Every structure is written in structure tokens, then in C-alpha cells.
Amino acid sequence: MQIRALDLTDDATAAAVHRIGRAAYTVEAELIGFDGIPALGESLAEMRAHALHWLGAFSGDGTLDGFLAWEEEADVVSIDRLCVDPGRFRRGVGSMLLRHVLVEMFPGRAVEVTTGAANAPAVTLYERLGLTRGPDFSPVPGLTMASFGRAATNAACDGGRGSSDRV
């Protein structure tokens, strides 16, 4: 599997990301019992308009299997979405993307992410890769979200590994 940046100005790439996102969020909506996930109703143009950085995981034949999108602020990397094509679930795609971001791209940086609290596969993934569960919250009635994060570490004190020894 290869991980590389995604260019959503490319129509075929954007369409693949949009298709995978919709399929993945449909599964999440069923898991959490809430079909009002904003990205689920997002048009292709709306998805492209987000000021996010995009990273994709590609299988050996060049097929996009999943993606991760984030925004960087001065003190934290905020993961906006992590989606895997449902046909590729349970094959390590999400783990590979998240591990790449945590270890290779942002060692030592603070990271935050949220998911539906009832989304057991996502909750398990975030905990397994060393993110600490924070408070749950309800942005709208009928939906409970779980927050996860990693505090910034001083990479200079640990040989530049950042948090990679914990992931």
C-alpha cells in the first residue's frame, strides 16, 4: 500500500474521495444511529471547498482505498476526517493512514480528532494508536461524540522521534 498526498483539483481524485467518504459515513451513520453527519450530505463542490490537506492510501493497482484530511493550526493538527472504502474495512488502511500522520508527518505535534462515541471501530483505532480519550459531547440532540487527542511532546528531548515510540 502506498500513501501519498491527494490533489482534489483533479476531478477523478475528488470523485473517488467523495464516493469513499459517502460510503464510509453511511456505515458510520448506521453504527451511531445518526444520519445527520455533515459530510454525508456534502456535495462534491462543498467537499472540495474545505481548506484541508488530503492524504490517500492506494492499493497496489492504484485504487484509492481510503483517505485522511486535516487542518493545521499553530499548536494542533486537527483531523477532520478519516474514511476507508467499506470494501477495504479491517485491512489496516485506516491504521496505516493515521500512523503515517502521527509518526511520519507530525511527530511530537498535538493532534485531535472526534468520532461518534458509538463508532466502536474508530474508537478502538484511536485508542490503539495512542490517542487519549477526552470528554464526550453532544453537538446536537441524539448524537454523542467522543474526542481523542495527543499532547505535544518535545521532540528535541527524545532524539526527534516525537511520539512515534508510543504509536
Tab-separated table of C-alpha atoms in Angstrom, residues 2-105:
chain	number	residue	atom	x	y	z
A	2	GLN	CA	1.268	3.465	-0.862
A	3	ILE	CA	0.410	6.684	0.948
A	4	ARG	CA	0.591	9.982	-0.894
A	5	ALA	CA	-0.921	13.455	-0.977
A	6	LEU	CA	-4.218	13.873	-2.790
A	7	ASP	CA	-4.976	16.704	-5.202
A	8	LEU	CA	-8.696	17.437	-5.082
A	9	THR	CA	-8.435	19.783	-8.061
A	10	ASP	CA	-8.152	16.562	-10.098
A	11	ASP	CA	-11.722	15.543	-10.966
A	12	ALA	CA	-11.144	11.767	-10.793
A	13	THR	CA	-9.383	12.035	-7.413
A	14	ALA	CA	-12.078	14.281	-5.968
A	15	ALA	CA	-14.822	11.958	-7.223
A	16	ALA	CA	-13.109	8.914	-5.646
A	17	VAL	CA	-12.671	10.736	-2.314
A	18	HIS	CA	-16.299	11.863	-2.379
A	19	ARG	CA	-17.556	8.339	-3.177
A	20	ILE	CA	-15.468	6.736	-0.411
A	21	GLY	CA	-16.476	9.430	2.091
A	22	ARG	CA	-20.168	8.938	1.408
A	23	ALA	CA	-19.892	5.162	1.668
A	24	ALA	CA	-17.861	5.297	4.893
A	25	TYR	CA	-20.122	7.882	6.520
A	26	THR	CA	-23.186	5.809	5.579
A	27	VAL	CA	-21.696	2.934	7.596
A	28	GLU	CA	-20.845	5.265	10.488
A	29	ALA	CA	-24.384	6.688	10.462
A	30	GLU	CA	-25.725	3.160	10.895
A	31	LEU	CA	-23.241	2.395	13.697
A	32	ILE	CA	-24.040	5.512	15.697
A	33	GLY	CA	-27.760	5.728	14.877
A	34	PHE	CA	-27.499	9.250	13.478
A	35	ASP	CA	-27.808	10.141	9.798
A	36	GLY	CA	-27.102	13.865	10.172
A	37	ILE	CA	-23.314	13.588	9.773
A	38	PRO	CA	-22.456	16.799	7.879
A	39	ALA	CA	-20.026	15.147	5.445
A	40	LEU	CA	-22.679	12.588	4.498
A	41	GLY	CA	-24.801	15.255	2.817
A	42	GLU	CA	-21.904	17.224	1.402
A	43	SER	CA	-21.743	17.827	-2.344
A	44	LEU	CA	-18.545	17.286	-4.291
A	45	ALA	CA	-18.123	21.068	-4.612
A	46	GLU	CA	-18.642	21.562	-0.857
A	47	MET	CA	-16.086	18.863	-0.059
A	48	ARG	CA	-13.539	20.455	-2.416
A	49	ALA	CA	-14.127	23.888	-0.850
A	50	HIS	CA	-12.825	22.838	2.578
A	51	ALA	CA	-9.377	24.217	3.389
A	52	LEU	CA	-7.994	20.797	4.268
A	53	HIS	CA	-4.873	18.802	3.483
A	54	TRP	CA	-5.648	15.396	1.977
A	55	LEU	CA	-3.697	12.139	2.111
A	56	GLY	CA	-4.671	8.878	0.411
A	57	ALA	CA	-3.853	5.191	0.774
A	58	PHE	CA	-3.568	3.363	-2.538
A	59	SER	CA	-3.572	-0.378	-3.185
A	60	GLY	CA	-1.005	-1.991	-5.473
A	61	ASP	CA	-3.219	-1.499	-8.518
A	62	GLY	CA	-3.508	2.254	-7.853
A	63	THR	CA	-7.033	2.162	-6.399
A	64	LEU	CA	-7.755	4.670	-3.631
A	65	ASP	CA	-8.675	2.614	-0.555
A	66	GLY	CA	-9.044	5.412	1.992
A	67	PHE	CA	-8.095	8.939	2.912
A	68	LEU	CA	-7.377	11.236	5.814
A	69	ALA	CA	-7.912	15.002	5.808
A	70	TRP	CA	-6.682	17.522	8.346
A	71	GLU	CA	-6.095	21.165	9.069
A	72	GLU	CA	-3.104	22.583	10.842
A	73	GLU	CA	-3.318	25.343	13.370
A	74	ALA	CA	-0.344	26.874	15.146
A	75	ASP	CA	-0.477	24.457	18.053
A	76	VAL	CA	-2.520	21.439	16.897
A	77	VAL	CA	-3.217	19.168	13.953
A	78	SER	CA	-6.967	18.639	13.724
A	79	ILE	CA	-8.008	15.508	11.862
A	80	ASP	CA	-11.213	16.374	10.062
A	81	ARG	CA	-11.983	13.002	8.505
A	82	LEU	CA	-10.580	9.507	8.182
A	83	CYS	CA	-12.506	7.337	5.742
A	84	VAL	CA	-11.909	3.874	4.333
A	85	ASP	CA	-13.785	2.313	1.441
A	86	PRO	CA	-16.152	-0.175	3.142
A	87	GLY	CA	-14.895	-2.879	0.777
A	88	ARG	CA	-11.447	-2.391	2.359
A	89	PHE	CA	-12.527	-2.355	6.032
A	90	ARG	CA	-10.457	-4.397	8.518
A	91	ARG	CA	-7.357	-4.438	6.287
A	92	GLY	CA	-5.265	-1.839	8.103
A	93	VAL	CA	-5.960	1.081	5.756
A	94	GLY	CA	-7.165	3.448	8.490
A	95	SER	CA	-4.347	2.387	10.818
A	96	MET	CA	-1.759	2.979	8.123
A	97	LEU	CA	-3.069	6.453	7.316
A	98	LEU	CA	-3.344	7.537	10.933
A	99	ARG	CA	0.041	6.070	11.883
A	100	HIS	CA	1.646	7.879	8.913
A	101	VAL	CA	0.212	11.202	10.054
A	102	LEU	CA	1.122	10.685	13.717
A	103	VAL	CA	4.617	9.258	13.212
A	104	GLU	CA	5.941	10.413	9.852
A	105	MET	CA	4.297	13.780	9.308
